[in-house]
Structures are given as C-alpha cells and as structure tokens.
Amino acid sequence: MVTPIRRPRPPRRRPAFSLRQLSLSFGLLAIAVTGVGLTLQKAMASASAHPGPAMGVGLVVVVALALLLRHGRRRRATARRLPAGRTCATCGGVAGERALVPLGEPVGPSAVGEFDAPTTEDAGPRPVVEVDPRPVLDVDPRPSEIDDYAEMDADAFEEAVAGLCERDGCEDVRVVGGANDLGADVVAVAPDGRSVVIQCKRYGADNKVGSQELQRFGGTCFTVHGADVAVVVTTSAFTDPAREYAEQCAILCFDHDDLVGWASGTGPAPWE
C-alpha cells in the first residue's frame, strides 16, 4: 500500500529593507501626483471654455473606473468563496486540498491529476504472432509424370496423348500411328461430337517442328482423315514458319507449355 504524504511548502522570505527603493518609490509617486494635478488643471480650464464635451468625457471616465473596481471586487470575492473539491484551472489541482504524492513517485503533472499517461495494463494484452519456422518451398503444381513425356519413345508418347483424350471425355479414341498413318497418330471424337486428328512429335528441346512437317500433315488431316480439329502436339516447340503455315491452314500447334497445361488441367484441351 502506498502511503500519501504532503508536499512541504517552501519557506517565505521577507524582503530586506532598501532605502534606495523607498526613495525611488516616493519620487515616482511625486511625479505621478504632479502629472495628475497638471492634467486636472488643464481639464478644468478646458471645461470652463467648453463645458458640454468636458462633462461627457468626465462621465465616461467615471463609469470606466466604476466598472474596473466592480470587476476587481468580484474576482477577489470568487477567489475567497471557491469551495473545496472544485477543480482550480490555474493551479491544475483541487481547491482547498493539497496534492498527495505516493512515496517514491516523481512529482509532475500526472502526480497532481492533470493527466495520466497510458500504461501497458491499460493497453490490454498484445496479440501473439506465431512465425512458422519452416522455410517456404517452391512447389511445382504439375503432376510428376508430365516431365516424363520427353523421356518416352514415340509409341509411348502417342499412348499418353490418347490417354489425355480419354480422360477429358473424348470417345472412340484410337492410336493409328505407324508406317502408313498418313500423318495421323491419334484420332478421337470430342465431347461436342467433332472429329479430332492429332499428330504427335516427341522431340528434344533443341529440335523444333518445322514448316515442312506441318505441310505434310496439312495435306492429309482434312482431306483424308476428315478432321474437324487438327492438332500437332510436341514435347519441344515450333519454328516461326511452321506457326505461320498452321495459322493459315487452321491447324492447332500445342508445344511443350501447352502440353503441360493440358496434362495438369491448368490449360485447355486442343478441342476447347
């Protein structure tokens, strides 16, 4: 329990007697009286010459002095009648009481009740943020078998593409690649009923599909196989002339990135 104590008042010192200050005070008083007397003398002379304005000025001066005296008396009376318990705006404390300061506490504005600084108890419990110590790893969203397409042989790659067609709802899916396939490796019927003809090119990353291969496929996919959707799927990429020819003949080019999107479900199927 904190025991309140009363702050001691500083001792009052009586000013020492000074003859010099006394003489200066009487001198200033004499000058003031002389000035007031001369002013009154001139005012009386002016009043005798102009009695109307003089009386008006005198009345204003008397009223002003009366108001000042009345205001001063009210302030003194209010200061004497200030009851205990009311806050005094000039001293920052309570009238009629002395500020009590706990032992060991510094004396300052907060000690006399002017304001209280916020404490950690007032702020409430701080939220605890848990940090996961495990490192953040980059996860490849693609299935692990996607990168195996480049390691397959030609027959296995054709079977894998046919499996994607069956997975995505195609019917009558067949692998027809061989010596006399006439450019078609996988044929199927899309979910919307269109005929899909796919040529599979399992190439390395440095071996791109050229325009001559697109031209051979374009000469048979529509006229011989009756394709509604003609697609060339490769594990590598296409040259710019091959893409230009495919665009002119309405052949879809599915490179490695398109194949990854199709297999992982993040990209469209060729007939979509």
Short mmCIF file of C-alpha atoms in Angstrom, two decimals:
data_model
loop_
_atom_site.label_atom_id
_atom_site.label_comp_id
_atom_site.label_asym_id
_atom_site.label_seq_id
_atom_site.Cartn_x
_atom_site.Cartn_y
_atom_site.Cartn_z
CA MET A 1 0.00 0.00 0.00
CA VAL A 2 1.32 3.42 -0.97
CA THR A 3 1.32 5.96 1.85
CA PRO A 4 0.45 9.52 0.69
CA ILE A 5 2.48 12.40 2.04
CA ARG A 6 2.03 16.12 1.85
CA ARG A 7 4.46 18.19 -0.14
CA PRO A 8 6.18 20.76 2.12
CA ARG A 9 5.67 24.41 1.35
CA PRO A 10 8.77 26.44 0.62
CA PRO A 11 9.56 28.93 3.42
CA ARG A 12 8.59 32.52 2.78
CA ARG A 13 11.38 35.08 2.84
CA ARG A 14 10.74 38.66 3.88
CA PRO A 15 12.30 41.21 1.58
CA ALA A 16 15.15 43.21 3.10
CA PHE A 17 14.66 46.96 3.75
CA SER A 18 16.16 49.12 0.98
CA LEU A 19 16.45 52.94 1.34
CA ARG A 20 17.19 53.26 -2.35
CA GLN A 21 13.97 51.53 -3.37
CA LEU A 22 11.99 53.63 -0.87
CA SER A 23 13.38 56.88 -2.26
CA LEU A 24 12.68 55.76 -5.84
CA SER A 25 9.11 54.85 -4.95
CA PHE A 26 8.44 58.26 -3.35
CA GLY A 27 9.96 60.01 -6.35
CA LEU A 28 7.73 58.14 -8.80
CA LEU A 29 4.72 58.89 -6.60
CA ALA A 30 5.53 62.59 -6.58
CA ILE A 31 5.89 62.66 -10.36
CA ALA A 32 2.56 60.85 -10.77
CA VAL A 33 0.77 63.26 -8.41
CA THR A 34 2.26 66.27 -10.21
CA GLY A 35 1.18 64.88 -13.58
CA VAL A 36 -2.32 64.20 -12.39
CA GLY A 37 -2.55 67.71 -10.91
CA LEU A 38 -1.42 69.38 -14.15
CA THR A 39 -3.85 67.25 -16.13
CA LEU A 40 -6.73 68.21 -13.86
CA GLN A 41 -5.78 71.86 -14.08
CA LYS A 42 -5.83 71.78 -17.87
CA ALA A 43 -9.05 69.79 -17.84
CA MET A 44 -10.72 72.38 -15.62
CA ALA A 45 -9.54 75.20 -17.87
CA SER A 46 -10.87 73.37 -20.94
CA ALA A 47 -14.14 72.58 -19.16
CA SER A 48 -14.71 76.27 -18.39
CA ALA A 49 -14.27 77.06 -22.09
CA HIS A 50 -16.24 74.02 -23.38
CA PRO A 51 -18.47 72.69 -20.59
CA GLY A 52 -20.54 70.22 -22.74
CA PRO A 53 -17.75 67.95 -24.11
CA ALA A 54 -15.89 68.09 -20.81
CA MET A 55 -18.85 66.78 -18.88
CA GLY A 56 -19.23 63.89 -21.38
CA VAL A 57 -15.58 62.88 -21.10
CA GLY A 58 -15.74 63.07 -17.32
CA LEU A 59 -18.82 60.87 -17.21
CA VAL A 60 -17.13 58.22 -19.39
CA VAL A 61 -14.06 58.19 -17.17
CA VAL A 62 -16.16 57.81 -14.01
CA VAL A 63 -18.16 54.89 -15.50
CA ALA A 64 -14.98 53.12 -16.63
CA LEU A 65 -13.40 53.43 -13.18
CA ALA A 66 -16.57 52.12 -11.54
CA LEU A 67 -16.64 49.06 -13.82
CA LEU A 68 -12.98 48.27 -13.14
CA LEU A 69 -13.47 48.49 -9.38
CA ARG A 70 -16.55 46.26 -9.54
CA HIS A 71 -14.77 43.61 -11.63
CA GLY A 72 -11.82 43.52 -9.23
CA ARG A 73 -14.11 43.05 -6.22
CA ARG A 74 -15.90 40.14 -7.91
CA ARG A 75 -12.66 38.34 -8.66
CA ARG A 76 -11.46 38.69 -5.05
CA ALA A 77 -14.82 37.53 -3.70
CA THR A 78 -14.86 34.48 -6.01
CA ALA A 79 -11.34 33.50 -5.01
CA ARG A 80 -12.34 33.61 -1.32
CA ARG A 81 -15.56 31.62 -1.81
CA LEU A 82 -14.12 28.81 -4.05
CA PRO A 83 -15.36 25.61 -2.28
CA ALA A 84 -13.23 22.59 -1.59
CA GLY A 85 -13.47 19.84 -4.18
CA ARG A 86 -13.80 22.09 -7.26
CA THR A 87 -11.01 21.96 -9.80
CA CYS A 88 -8.85 25.04 -9.94
CA ALA A 89 -8.00 25.86 -13.55
CA THR A 90 -4.94 27.96 -12.70
CA CYS A 91 -3.18 25.52 -10.38
CA GLY A 92 -4.21 22.22 -12.08
CA GLY A 93 -5.33 20.73 -8.73
CA VAL A 94 -8.31 20.82 -6.37
CA ALA A 95 -9.23 23.93 -4.42
CA GLY A 96 -8.92 23.64 -0.65
CA GLU A 97 -6.80 20.47 -0.84
CA ARG A 98 -3.13 19.74 -1.16
CA ALA A 99 -1.82 17.32 -3.76
CA LEU A 100 -0.90 13.95 -2.26
CA VAL A 101 2.08 12.20 -3.81
CA PRO A 102 2.84 8.48 -3.19
CA LEU A 103 6.20 7.64 -1.71
CA GLY A 104 8.85 7.01 -4.32
CA GLU A 105 6.83 8.60 -7.17
CA PRO A 106 8.16 11.66 -9.06
CA VAL A 107 6.31 14.91 -8.70
CA GLY A 108 4.94 16.03 -12.06
CA PRO A 109 1.76 16.86 -13.95
CA SER A 110 0.46 13.28 -13.73
CA ALA A 111 1.05 13.21 -9.93
CA VAL A 112 -1.37 16.10 -9.30
CA GLY A 113 -4.10 14.71 -11.52
CA GLU A 114 -3.64 16.82 -14.66
CA PHE A 115 -3.34 13.78 -16.89
CA ASP A 116 -2.32 10.15 -16.62
CA ALA A 117 -0.04 8.58 -19.16
CA PRO A 118 -1.26 5.25 -20.61
CA THR A 119 0.31 2.15 -19.16
CA THR A 120 0.80 -1.34 -20.51
CA GLU A 121 -2.01 -2.58 -18.26
CA ASP A 122 -4.44 -0.10 -19.85
CA ALA A 123 -3.46 -1.15 -23.35
CA GLY A 124 -4.57 -4.76 -22.78
CA PRO A 125 -2.82 -7.98 -23.80
CA ARG A 126 -0.83 -7.81 -27.01
CA PRO A 127 -1.63 -10.39 -29.71
CA VAL A 128 0.93 -13.14 -30.07
CA VAL A 129 2.08 -13.63 -33.67
CA GLU A 130 3.31 -17.10 -34.39
CA VAL A 131 6.00 -17.45 -37.05
CA ASP A 132 6.31 -20.71 -38.93
CA PRO A 133 9.98 -21.71 -38.73
CA ARG A 134 9.67 -23.96 -41.78
CA PRO A 135 11.17 -22.49 -44.99
CA VAL A 136 8.89 -21.60 -47.89
CA LEU A 137 9.44 -24.01 -50.77
CA ASP A 138 8.54 -23.52 -54.43
CA VAL A 139 6.10 -26.31 -55.27
CA ASP A 140 5.60 -27.33 -58.89
CA PRO A 141 1.83 -27.72 -59.34
CA ARG A 142 2.30 -30.06 -62.32
CA PRO A 143 1.99 -33.82 -61.85
CA SER A 144 5.29 -35.64 -61.72
CA GLU A 145 4.57 -37.63 -64.89
CA ILE A 146 4.38 -34.52 -67.09
CA ASP A 147 8.14 -34.21 -67.42
CA ASP A 148 8.30 -37.89 -68.39
CA TYR A 149 6.87 -37.20 -71.85
CA ALA A 150 10.28 -36.21 -73.20
CA GLU A 151 11.76 -39.47 -71.92
CA MET A 152 9.17 -41.64 -73.70
CA ASP A 153 9.62 -43.24 -77.07
CA ALA A 154 7.32 -42.34 -79.93
CA ASP A 155 4.80 -45.15 -79.28
CA ALA A 156 4.57 -44.42 -75.54
CA PHE A 157 4.06 -40.72 -76.26
CA GLU A 158 1.18 -41.48 -78.63
CA GLU A 159 -0.42 -43.70 -75.98
CA ALA A 160 -0.02 -40.90 -73.39
CA VAL A 161 -1.75 -38.36 -75.65
CA ALA A 162 -4.57 -40.82 -76.29
CA GLY A 163 -4.92 -41.25 -72.52
CA LEU A 164 -5.37 -37.47 -72.11
CA CYS A 165 -8.14 -37.53 -74.72
CA GLU A 166 -9.96 -40.32 -72.87
CA ARG A 167 -9.51 -38.52 -69.54
CA ASP A 168 -11.14 -35.35 -70.88
CA GLY A 169 -14.24 -37.03 -72.25
CA CYS A 170 -13.38 -38.00 -75.82
CA GLU A 171 -14.98 -41.13 -77.31
CA ASP A 172 -13.75 -43.69 -79.85
CA VAL A 173 -10.13 -42.82 -79.07
CA ARG A 174 -7.67 -44.78 -81.23
CA VAL A 175 -3.91 -44.80 -81.77
CA VAL A 176 -3.39 -45.17 -85.52
CA GLY A 177 0.24 -44.12 -85.85
CA GLY A 178 2.55 -46.28 -87.90
CA ALA A 179 4.25 -46.61 -91.26
CA ASN A 180 1.11 -45.81 -93.26
CA ASP A 181 -0.64 -43.45 -90.86
CA LEU A 182 -0.76 -40.57 -93.41
CA GLY A 183 0.14 -38.07 -90.68
CA ALA A 184 -2.42 -39.15 -88.08
CA ASP A 185 -1.25 -40.70 -84.81
CA VAL A 186 -4.36 -40.35 -82.58
CA VAL A 187 -7.97 -39.96 -83.71
CA ALA A 188 -10.95 -39.38 -81.44
CA VAL A 189 -14.40 -37.85 -81.16
CA ALA A 190 -14.54 -34.74 -78.96
CA PRO A 191 -17.25 -34.37 -76.28
CA ASP A 192 -19.12 -31.98 -78.60
CA GLY A 193 -19.09 -34.56 -81.48
CA ARG A 194 -16.32 -33.10 -83.63
CA SER A 195 -13.67 -35.30 -85.16
CA VAL A 196 -10.18 -34.77 -83.69
CA VAL A 197 -6.99 -35.77 -85.53
CA ILE A 198 -3.68 -35.43 -83.66
CA GLN A 199 -0.11 -35.83 -84.87
CA CYS A 200 2.42 -36.48 -82.07
CA LYS A 201 6.03 -35.22 -82.28
CA ARG A 202 8.20 -36.40 -79.37
CA TYR A 203 11.26 -34.19 -79.95
CA GLY A 204 14.05 -32.93 -77.75
CA ALA A 205 14.16 -29.34 -76.54
CA ASP A 206 16.62 -28.33 -79.28
CA ASN A 207 14.69 -29.99 -82.12
CA LYS A 208 11.77 -27.82 -83.23
CA VAL A 209 8.92 -28.84 -85.50
CA GLY A 210 9.42 -27.20 -88.90
CA SER A 211 7.06 -25.97 -91.60
CA GLN A 212 7.63 -29.00 -93.90
CA GLU A 213 6.22 -31.35 -91.28
CA LEU A 214 3.20 -29.07 -90.86
CA GLN A 215 2.70 -29.04 -94.63
CA ARG A 216 2.68 -32.86 -94.86
CA PHE A 217 0.16 -33.07 -92.03
CA GLY A 218 -1.97 -30.30 -93.52
CA GLY A 219 -2.23 -32.18 -96.81
CA THR A 220 -3.96 -35.20 -95.21
CA CYS A 221 -5.63 -34.19 -91.93
CA PHE A 222 -8.67 -32.55 -93.56
CA THR A 223 -8.96 -34.29 -96.94
CA VAL A 224 -8.02 -37.84 -95.90
CA HIS A 225 -8.97 -38.06 -92.22
CA GLY A 226 -11.88 -35.60 -92.31
CA ALA A 227 -10.70 -33.71 -89.24
CA ASP A 228 -12.82 -31.02 -87.68
CA VAL A 229 -9.97 -30.25 -85.26
CA ALA A 230 -6.40 -30.83 -86.50
CA VAL A 231 -3.66 -30.68 -83.87
CA VAL A 232 0.12 -31.17 -83.75
CA VAL A 233 1.36 -31.93 -80.23
CA THR A 234 5.08 -31.85 -79.46
CA THR A 235 7.37 -32.01 -76.43
CA SER A 236 9.53 -29.20 -77.88
CA ALA A 237 8.48 -26.11 -79.86
CA PHE A 238 7.59 -24.85 -83.35
CA THR A 239 9.53 -22.67 -85.73
CA ASP A 240 8.02 -19.36 -86.79
CA PRO A 241 7.37 -20.51 -90.41
CA ALA A 242 5.62 -23.62 -89.04
CA ARG A 243 3.32 -21.49 -86.89
CA GLU A 244 2.56 -19.19 -89.83
CA TYR A 245 1.57 -22.13 -92.01
CA ALA A 246 -0.51 -23.68 -89.24
CA GLU A 247 -2.38 -20.42 -88.75
CA GLN A 248 -3.18 -20.21 -92.47
CA CYS A 249 -4.48 -23.81 -92.53
CA ALA A 250 -6.33 -23.69 -89.16
CA ILE A 251 -4.04 -26.28 -87.55
CA LEU A 252 -3.53 -26.02 -83.80
CA CYS A 253 0.07 -26.06 -82.51
CA PHE A 254 0.47 -27.50 -78.99
CA ASP A 255 4.08 -27.04 -77.81
CA HIS A 256 5.64 -28.22 -74.53
CA ASP A 257 3.99 -25.48 -72.44
CA ASP A 258 0.56 -26.15 -73.96
CA LEU A 259 1.02 -29.88 -73.34
CA VAL A 260 1.92 -29.22 -69.70
CA GLY A 261 -1.20 -27.09 -69.25
CA TRP A 262 -3.41 -29.71 -70.86
CA ALA A 263 -1.96 -32.58 -68.81
CA SER A 264 -2.06 -30.68 -65.48
CA GLY A 265 -5.56 -29.33 -66.02
CA THR A 266 -4.39 -25.69 -65.85
CA GLY A 267 -4.77 -25.22 -69.62
CA PRO A 268 -7.38 -26.11 -72.25
CA ALA A 269 -7.58 -29.28 -74.27
CA PRO A 270 -6.93 -28.89 -78.05
CA TRP A 271 -10.64 -29.04 -79.00
CA GLU A 272 -11.51 -26.40 -76.37
#
